[in-house]
Amino acid sequence: MKTIGVLTSGGDAPGMNAAIRAVVRCGIYNGLTVKGIMRGYQGLIDDEIEDMTLSSVGDIIQRGGTILRTARSAEFKTKEGRAKAAEILKKHEIEGLVIIGGDGSFRGAQLLSNEHGVNTIGIPGTIDNDIPCTDYTIGFDTACNTAIDAINKIRDTATSHERANIIEVMGRNAGYIALYAGLAGGAEIIIIPEVKFDIDEVCEKISYGIKRGKLHHIIVLAEGVMSGLELSKMIQERLPKLDLRHTTLGHIQRGGAPSVMDRIIASQMGARAVELLLENKSQRIISIRNNQIVDDDIDTALAMRKEFNFKLYELSKILSI
Ligand code: ATP
């Protein structure tokens, strides 16, 4: 193997730059030529490819986003699009491709390998932490830290005014950000897609809290359940006297300097991706499980189901009584 490529695909996540840096620097350290592919699979199809040097990844470990940009590509979902992508890889003599993204991006990689024999390695990068094979995805820890920073600030003003606040966090169809940020931020109520929603239970808990003299109520809501506005309306119908506000954190959760944990995981995963390609391994997804960097066959990884940490959810309920 002489030349490898790296791209970021799907939603961006803090720490992707640290992973790119690790792929480029470990690749060059091992005598490889590393090419950066701009704008995910679409950039690959459009031949937006640049040679990476040691300095092209200088001063990026601390930056959120991705210097390679990211995109979603409808064209890559077609057989013709993938054939074009494979041709471009051949033209640049790229023998191994590292894909940093979510499970959609991995499905794309799986097809590219199966149809055109491209050596692919996937690195999980998404703030949602919704990739089953790994305990943590790059970006999740930073997004949770951003969310608790916002929760802390909202809690200050909620306490001063003796208000209830709904904080809607991201996570797509998963409740990991809500659960982790909710527990770490001391939320009274956490609403996530993995647990059946019961509006009466929510209102009872708020009423109970008022009776026991709580000065604020922090309700962390995962976007996969409903919007903050919808929940606010449902609560106000039942508790019209409650002073209630809602905040949608939105895209601030996708940006910012990556946390230590995200930088370390990303660096390890990027390095492992290069090692795997040098070992002539292909169609592998890198994960972190039980604090170990591991890798699985892409078919196995994509077929895994993530067990939601209900114990953590139960703990959050106990700690917020
Ligand atoms: P995130 O979880 O952050 O959204 P993701 O990788 O799951 O990341 P997607 O939009 O699902 O994001 O996928 C990114 C790109 O990967 C798509 O735009 C498409 O080009 C490619 N892709 C996704 N699913 C497939 C598929 N089933 N077949 C081929 N390509 C796919």
Tab-separated table of C-alpha atoms and ligand atoms in Angstrom:
chain	number	residue	atom	x	y	z
A	1	MET	CA	0.000	0.000	0.000
A	2	LYS	CA	1.437	3.348	-1.064
A	3	THR	CA	-1.420	5.842	-1.156
A	4	ILE	CA	-4.449	6.247	1.091
A	5	GLY	CA	-7.330	8.719	1.150
A	6	VAL	CA	-9.375	10.202	3.966
A	7	LEU	CA	-12.795	11.855	3.931
A	8	THR	CA	-15.457	13.040	6.379
A	9	SER	CA	-19.110	12.346	5.600
A	10	GLY	CA	-22.583	12.970	7.068
A	11	GLY	CA	-23.004	15.371	9.983
A	12	ASP	CA	-19.853	17.027	11.295
A	13	ALA	CA	-18.657	16.419	14.843
A	14	PRO	CA	-15.976	17.995	17.055
A	15	GLY	CA	-12.910	15.771	16.982
A	16	MET	CA	-13.121	14.901	13.288
A	17	ASN	CA	-10.096	17.150	12.717
A	18	ALA	CA	-8.113	15.245	15.332
A	19	ALA	CA	-8.949	12.008	13.483
A	20	ILE	CA	-7.909	13.489	10.101
A	21	ARG	CA	-4.658	14.700	11.669
A	22	ALA	CA	-3.932	11.231	13.048
A	23	VAL	CA	-4.610	9.532	9.696
A	24	VAL	CA	-2.394	12.008	7.836
A	25	ARG	CA	0.478	12.061	10.324
A	26	CYS	CA	0.511	8.278	10.949
A	27	GLY	CA	0.237	7.675	7.215
A	28	ILE	CA	3.200	9.923	6.427
A	29	TYR	CA	5.148	8.503	9.403
A	30	ASN	CA	4.728	5.079	7.789
A	31	GLY	CA	5.883	6.276	4.375
A	32	LEU	CA	2.444	6.565	2.774
A	33	THR	CA	1.115	9.320	0.543
A	34	VAL	CA	-2.105	10.637	2.071
A	35	LYS	CA	-4.784	12.380	0.028
A	36	GLY	CA	-7.562	14.447	1.529
A	37	ILE	CA	-10.940	14.146	-0.179
A	38	MET	CA	-13.104	17.240	0.231
A	39	ARG	CA	-16.873	17.201	0.891
A	40	GLY	CA	-17.363	13.490	1.564
A	41	TYR	CA	-18.518	11.110	-1.135
A	42	GLN	CA	-19.740	13.988	-3.305
A	43	GLY	CA	-16.257	15.508	-3.367
A	44	LEU	CA	-14.861	12.099	-4.274
A	45	ILE	CA	-17.219	11.838	-7.248
A	46	ASP	CA	-16.355	15.428	-8.211
A	47	ASP	CA	-12.609	14.718	-7.936
A	48	GLU	CA	-11.978	17.268	-5.171
A	49	ILE	CA	-8.775	15.691	-3.914
A	50	GLU	CA	-5.652	17.250	-2.412
A	51	ASP	CA	-2.308	15.901	-1.252
A	52	MET	CA	-1.986	16.194	2.501
A	53	THR	CA	1.291	17.174	4.160
A	54	LEU	CA	2.390	17.207	7.782
A	55	SER	CA	1.592	20.898	7.927
A	56	SER	CA	-1.791	20.695	6.216
A	57	VAL	CA	-3.066	19.183	9.469
A	58	GLY	CA	-1.140	21.615	11.694
A	59	ASP	CA	-3.122	23.733	14.137
A	60	ILE	CA	-6.358	21.759	13.702
A	61	ILE	CA	-6.463	19.363	16.687
A	62	GLN	CA	-8.242	22.002	18.764
A	63	ARG	CA	-10.748	23.031	16.102
A	64	GLY	CA	-14.337	21.822	15.764
A	65	GLY	CA	-15.849	20.988	12.396
A	66	THR	CA	-13.813	19.307	9.675
A	67	ILE	CA	-11.134	20.897	7.500
A	68	LEU	CA	-12.123	18.439	4.742
A	69	ARG	CA	-15.708	19.748	4.901
A	70	THR	CA	-18.560	17.277	4.812
A	71	ALA	CA	-21.580	16.639	2.644
A	72	ARG	CA	-24.428	14.266	1.976
A	73	SER	CA	-24.413	12.812	-1.516
A	74	ALA	CA	-27.522	11.479	-3.226
A	75	GLU	CA	-25.399	10.586	-6.265
A	76	PHE	CA	-23.215	8.231	-4.215
A	77	LYS	CA	-26.338	6.287	-3.256
A	78	THR	CA	-26.661	5.233	-6.917
A	79	LYS	CA	-24.613	2.438	-8.514
A	80	GLU	CA	-23.400	4.857	-11.188
A	81	GLY	CA	-22.261	7.349	-8.554
A	82	ARG	CA	-20.252	4.709	-6.711
A	83	ALA	CA	-18.694	3.488	-9.988
A	84	LYS	CA	-17.588	7.062	-10.666
A	85	ALA	CA	-16.158	7.310	-7.137
A	86	ALA	CA	-14.204	4.059	-7.639
A	87	GLU	CA	-12.808	5.369	-10.929
A	88	ILE	CA	-11.577	8.565	-9.271
A	89	LEU	CA	-9.890	6.533	-6.528
A	90	LYS	CA	-8.142	4.494	-9.213
A	91	LYS	CA	-7.069	7.636	-11.052
A	92	HIS	CA	-5.384	8.915	-7.880
A	93	GLU	CA	-3.973	5.450	-7.096
A	94	ILE	CA	-5.723	5.500	-3.728
A	95	GLU	CA	-5.607	1.933	-2.441
A	96	GLY	CA	-7.190	2.457	0.965
A	97	LEU	CA	-9.942	4.836	2.043
A	98	VAL	CA	-10.628	6.026	5.592
A	99	ILE	CA	-14.203	7.226	6.105
A	100	ILE	CA	-15.001	9.309	9.170
A	101	GLY	CA	-18.776	9.503	9.614
A	102	GLY	CA	-21.944	7.833	10.803
A	103	ASP	CA	-23.587	4.540	9.920
A	104	GLY	CA	-24.996	5.934	6.650
A	105	SER	CA	-21.441	6.671	5.554
A	106	PHE	CA	-20.411	3.138	6.570
A	107	ARG	CA	-23.203	1.647	4.437
A	108	GLY	CA	-21.778	3.617	1.540
A	109	ALA	CA	-18.299	2.248	2.311
A	110	GLN	CA	-19.671	-1.304	2.473
A	111	LEU	CA	-21.158	-0.952	-1.021
A	112	LEU	CA	-17.992	0.645	-2.420
A	113	SER	CA	-15.959	-2.311	-1.110
A	114	ASN	CA	-18.421	-4.969	-2.267
A	115	GLU	CA	-18.955	-3.526	-5.742
A	116	HIS	CA	-15.459	-2.246	-6.551
A	117	GLY	CA	-13.052	-3.965	-4.150
A	118	VAL	CA	-12.025	-0.686	-2.521
A	119	ASN	CA	-10.248	-1.138	0.846
A	120	THR	CA	-12.311	0.821	3.344
A	121	ILE	CA	-11.940	1.565	7.055
A	122	GLY	CA	-14.672	3.397	8.994
A	123	ILE	CA	-14.175	5.684	11.990
A	124	PRO	CA	-17.334	6.606	13.952
A	125	GLY	CA	-17.800	10.370	14.033
A	126	THR	CA	-21.163	11.774	15.095
A	127	ILE	CA	-22.353	13.714	18.120
A	128	ASP	CA	-25.397	11.403	18.414
A	129	ASN	CA	-23.459	8.351	19.705
A	130	ASP	CA	-25.956	6.199	17.801
A	131	ILE	CA	-23.507	3.759	16.201
A	132	PRO	CA	-24.153	0.332	17.749
A	133	CYS	CA	-20.665	-1.198	17.600
A	134	THR	CA	-18.953	1.488	19.673
A	135	ASP	CA	-19.411	2.756	23.227
A	136	TYR	CA	-18.525	6.302	22.125
A	137	THR	CA	-18.416	8.144	18.835
A	138	ILE	CA	-16.106	11.077	18.119
A	139	GLY	CA	-17.955	14.281	19.024
A	140	PHE	CA	-20.380	12.870	21.573
A	141	ASP	CA	-18.389	13.913	24.642
A	142	THR	CA	-17.898	17.469	23.362
A	143	ALA	CA	-21.601	17.783	22.504
A	144	CYS	CA	-22.533	16.621	26.028
A	145	ASN	CA	-20.126	19.159	27.534
A	146	THR	CA	-21.669	21.916	25.417
A	147	ALA	CA	-25.126	20.825	26.535
A	148	ILE	CA	-24.253	20.795	30.257
A	149	ASP	CA	-22.623	24.193	29.958
A	150	ALA	CA	-25.958	25.487	28.607
A	151	ILE	CA	-27.923	23.590	31.269
A	152	ASN	CA	-25.774	25.155	34.013
A	153	LYS	CA	-26.450	28.633	32.658
A	154	ILE	CA	-30.170	28.051	32.253
A	155	ARG	CA	-30.317	26.597	35.764
A	156	ASP	CA	-28.903	29.862	37.203
A	157	THR	CA	-31.646	31.965	35.695
A	158	ALA	CA	-34.323	29.300	36.283
A	159	THR	CA	-33.465	29.327	40.005
A	160	SER	CA	-33.533	33.127	40.234
A	161	HIS	CA	-36.986	33.271	38.692
A	162	GLU	CA	-38.241	29.964	40.174
A	163	ARG	CA	-39.074	28.749	36.727
A	164	ALA	CA	-39.270	25.487	34.858
A	165	ASN	CA	-37.157	25.142	31.738
A	166	ILE	CA	-37.249	22.668	28.901
A	167	ILE	CA	-33.899	22.222	27.155
A	168	GLU	CA	-34.169	20.445	23.820
A	169	VAL	CA	-30.950	18.691	22.837
A	170	MET	CA	-29.869	16.912	19.656
A	171	GLY	CA	-29.346	13.177	19.192
A	172	ARG	CA	-31.524	12.391	16.212
A	173	ASN	CA	-33.510	9.237	17.120
A	174	ALA	CA	-31.305	8.433	20.097
A	175	GLY	CA	-31.376	9.789	23.640
A	176	TYR	CA	-27.687	9.563	24.539
A	177	ILE	CA	-26.942	13.297	24.622
A	178	ALA	CA	-30.125	13.911	26.631
A	179	LEU	CA	-29.323	11.133	29.087
A	180	TYR	CA	-25.667	12.004	29.645
A	181	ALA	CA	-26.135	15.779	29.699
A	182	GLY	CA	-29.311	15.420	31.757
A	183	LEU	CA	-27.672	13.238	34.384
A	184	ALA	CA	-24.469	15.293	34.484
A	185	GLY	CA	-26.463	18.537	34.556
A	186	GLY	CA	-28.727	17.355	37.385
A	187	ALA	CA	-31.950	17.571	35.366
A	188	GLU	CA	-35.179	16.787	37.218
A	189	ILE	CA	-36.705	15.131	34.164
A	190	ILE	CA	-35.075	13.475	31.149
A	191	ILE	CA	-37.245	12.615	28.160
A	192	ILE	CA	-35.709	10.250	25.603
A	193	PRO	CA	-37.008	8.146	22.699
A	194	GLU	CA	-35.922	4.897	24.378
A	195	VAL	CA	-38.428	5.339	27.237
A	196	LYS	CA	-42.203	5.629	26.693
A	197	PHE	CA	-43.287	9.231	27.099
A	198	ASP	CA	-46.019	9.921	29.652
A	199	ILE	CA	-47.103	13.565	29.941
A	200	ASP	CA	-49.051	12.906	33.170
A	201	GLU	CA	-45.942	11.494	34.809
A	202	VAL	CA	-43.947	14.573	33.722
A	203	CYS	CA	-46.548	16.966	35.146
A	204	GLU	CA	-46.860	14.952	38.378
A	205	LYS	CA	-43.106	15.160	38.856
A	206	ILE	CA	-43.132	18.937	38.327
A	207	SER	CA	-46.051	19.351	40.787
A	208	TYR	CA	-44.322	17.155	43.349
A	209	GLY	CA	-41.147	19.231	42.970
A	210	ILE	CA	-43.060	22.468	43.528
A	211	LYS	CA	-44.620	21.012	46.698
A	212	ARG	CA	-41.255	19.960	48.037
A	213	GLY	CA	-39.927	23.490	47.477
A	214	LYS	CA	-37.722	23.078	44.412
A	215	LEU	CA	-36.642	26.406	42.996
A	216	HIS	CA	-36.312	25.200	39.424
A	217	HIS	CA	-37.219	22.338	37.144
A	218	ILE	CA	-34.831	21.372	34.403
A	219	ILE	CA	-36.404	19.136	31.791
A	220	VAL	CA	-33.934	17.780	29.225
A	221	LEU	CA	-35.736	16.679	26.095
A	222	ALA	CA	-34.216	14.642	23.251
A	223	GLU	CA	-35.175	16.030	19.825
A	224	GLY	CA	-36.223	12.511	18.763
A	225	VAL	CA	-39.272	12.637	21.061
A	226	MET	CA	-40.767	16.015	20.089
A	227	SER	CA	-39.803	19.686	19.995
A	228	GLY	CA	-39.419	21.884	23.058
A	229	LEU	CA	-42.328	23.984	21.858
A	230	GLU	CA	-44.641	20.967	21.571
A	231	LEU	CA	-43.733	19.744	25.029
A	232	SER	CA	-44.125	23.224	26.447
A	233	LYS	CA	-47.692	23.427	25.059
A	234	MET	CA	-48.582	20.003	26.485
A	235	ILE	CA	-47.305	20.926	29.954
A	236	GLN	CA	-48.948	24.369	29.982
A	237	GLU	CA	-52.327	22.832	29.072
A	238	ARG	CA	-52.098	20.772	32.257
A	239	LEU	CA	-50.217	23.232	34.486
A	240	PRO	CA	-51.329	26.679	33.267
A	241	LYS	CA	-49.852	28.518	36.262
A	242	LEU	CA	-46.359	27.088	35.795
A	243	ASP	CA	-43.769	29.644	34.689
A	244	LEU	CA	-42.197	27.652	31.867
A	245	ARG	CA	-39.622	28.459	29.184
A	246	HIS	CA	-38.040	26.347	26.531
A	247	THR	CA	-34.649	26.525	24.821
A	248	THR	CA	-33.501	24.609	21.776
A	249	LEU	CA	-29.732	24.248	21.866
A	250	GLY	CA	-29.507	23.378	18.166
A	251	HIS	CA	-26.286	23.503	16.213
A	252	ILE	CA	-24.090	24.919	18.964
A	253	GLN	CA	-23.890	21.253	20.007
A	254	ARG	CA	-22.151	20.405	16.747
A	255	GLY	CA	-19.341	22.939	17.086
A	256	GLY	CA	-16.643	24.034	19.471
A	257	ALA	CA	-13.213	22.841	20.513
A	258	PRO	CA	-13.248	19.065	20.992
A	259	SER	CA	-12.930	17.734	24.539
A	260	VAL	CA	-9.859	15.819	25.712
A	261	MET	CA	-11.781	12.546	25.424
A	262	ASP	CA	-12.815	13.229	21.826
A	263	ARG	CA	-9.269	14.229	20.842
A	264	ILE	CA	-7.773	11.114	22.420
A	265	ILE	CA	-10.338	8.729	20.919
A	266	ALA	CA	-10.035	10.390	17.504
A	267	SER	CA	-6.227	10.237	17.576
A	268	GLN	CA	-6.256	6.554	18.518
A	269	MET	CA	-8.868	5.660	15.925
A	270	GLY	CA	-7.113	7.576	13.150
A	271	ALA	CA	-3.832	5.825	13.933
A	272	ARG	CA	-5.534	2.423	14.064
A	273	ALA	CA	-7.137	3.026	10.655
A	274	VAL	CA	-3.700	3.481	9.087
A	275	GLU	CA	-2.368	0.381	10.879
A	276	LEU	CA	-5.257	-1.717	9.571
A	277	LEU	CA	-4.651	-0.589	5.991
A	278	LEU	CA	-0.932	-1.358	6.375
A	279	GLU	CA	-1.935	-4.831	7.605
A	280	ASN	CA	-3.931	-5.175	4.354
A	281	LYS	CA	-7.196	-5.246	6.286
A	282	SER	CA	-10.306	-3.825	4.698
A	283	GLN	CA	-14.002	-3.371	5.429
A	284	ARG	CA	-13.393	-2.778	9.128
A	285	ILE	CA	-15.114	-0.350	11.491
A	286	ILE	CA	-13.060	0.944	14.401
A	287	SER	CA	-14.738	1.240	17.798
A	288	ILE	CA	-14.007	1.830	21.435
A	289	ARG	CA	-15.447	-0.819	23.742
A	290	ASN	CA	-14.560	-1.178	27.427
A	291	ASN	CA	-11.858	1.451	26.917
A	292	GLN	CA	-10.119	-0.585	24.214
A	293	ILE	CA	-9.765	0.396	20.565
A	294	VAL	CA	-11.136	-2.565	18.603
A	295	ASP	CA	-12.286	-3.220	15.042
A	296	ASP	CA	-15.024	-5.341	13.493
A	297	ASP	CA	-15.958	-6.487	10.047
A	298	ILE	CA	-18.251	-3.861	8.507
A	299	ASP	CA	-21.164	-6.338	8.024
A	300	THR	CA	-20.910	-7.447	11.663
A	301	ALA	CA	-20.587	-3.865	12.915
A	302	LEU	CA	-23.613	-2.657	10.948
A	303	ALA	CA	-25.728	-5.604	12.132
A	304	MET	CA	-25.037	-4.901	15.827
A	305	ARG	CA	-27.735	-3.482	18.077
A	306	LYS	CA	-26.847	-1.033	20.805
A	307	GLU	CA	-28.141	-1.801	24.269
A	308	PHE	CA	-29.412	1.381	25.821
A	309	ASN	CA	-28.049	2.093	29.276
A	310	PHE	CA	-31.340	1.883	31.192
A	311	LYS	CA	-29.428	1.602	34.458
A	312	LEU	CA	-28.080	5.106	33.898
A	313	TYR	CA	-31.593	6.343	33.149
A	314	GLU	CA	-32.934	4.766	36.357
A	315	LEU	CA	-30.062	6.381	38.277
A	316	SER	CA	-30.964	9.778	36.845
A	317	LYS	CA	-34.511	9.290	38.170
A	318	ILE	CA	-33.309	8.307	41.640
A	319	LEU	CA	-30.902	11.250	41.841
A	320	SER	CA	-33.555	13.771	40.859
A	321	ILE	CA	-36.275	12.824	43.379
B	1	ATP	P1	-24.747	11.271	10.642
B	1	ATP	O1	-25.173	10.199	11.605
B	1	ATP	O2	-23.876	12.274	11.266
B	1	ATP	O3	-25.858	11.866	9.866
B	1	ATP	P2	-24.201	9.488	8.512
B	1	ATP	O4	-22.942	8.958	7.923
B	1	ATP	O5	-25.147	8.464	9.060
B	1	ATP	O6	-23.790	10.558	9.571
B	1	ATP	P3	-25.833	9.966	6.183
B	1	ATP	O7	-26.395	11.214	5.626
B	1	ATP	O8	-26.755	8.861	6.507
B	1	ATP	O9	-24.952	10.388	7.425
B	1	ATP	O10	-24.753	9.375	5.153
B	1	ATP	C1	-23.749	10.200	4.594
B	1	ATP	C2	-23.593	9.873	3.124
B	1	ATP	O11	-23.227	8.484	2.994
B	1	ATP	C3	-24.852	10.021	2.292
B	1	ATP	O12	-25.081	11.311	1.841
B	1	ATP	C4	-24.576	9.068	1.134
B	1	ATP	O13	-23.755	9.664	0.181
B	1	ATP	C5	-23.808	7.937	1.814
B	1	ATP	N1	-24.773	6.862	2.158
B	1	ATP	C6	-25.614	6.810	3.214
B	1	ATP	N2	-26.382	5.701	3.189
B	1	ATP	C7	-26.022	5.043	2.064
B	1	ATP	C8	-26.446	3.830	1.440
B	1	ATP	N3	-27.392	3.062	1.985
B	1	ATP	N4	-25.873	3.487	0.278
B	1	ATP	C9	-24.904	4.240	-0.268
B	1	ATP	N5	-24.461	5.384	0.260
B	1	ATP	C10	-24.998	5.788	1.401
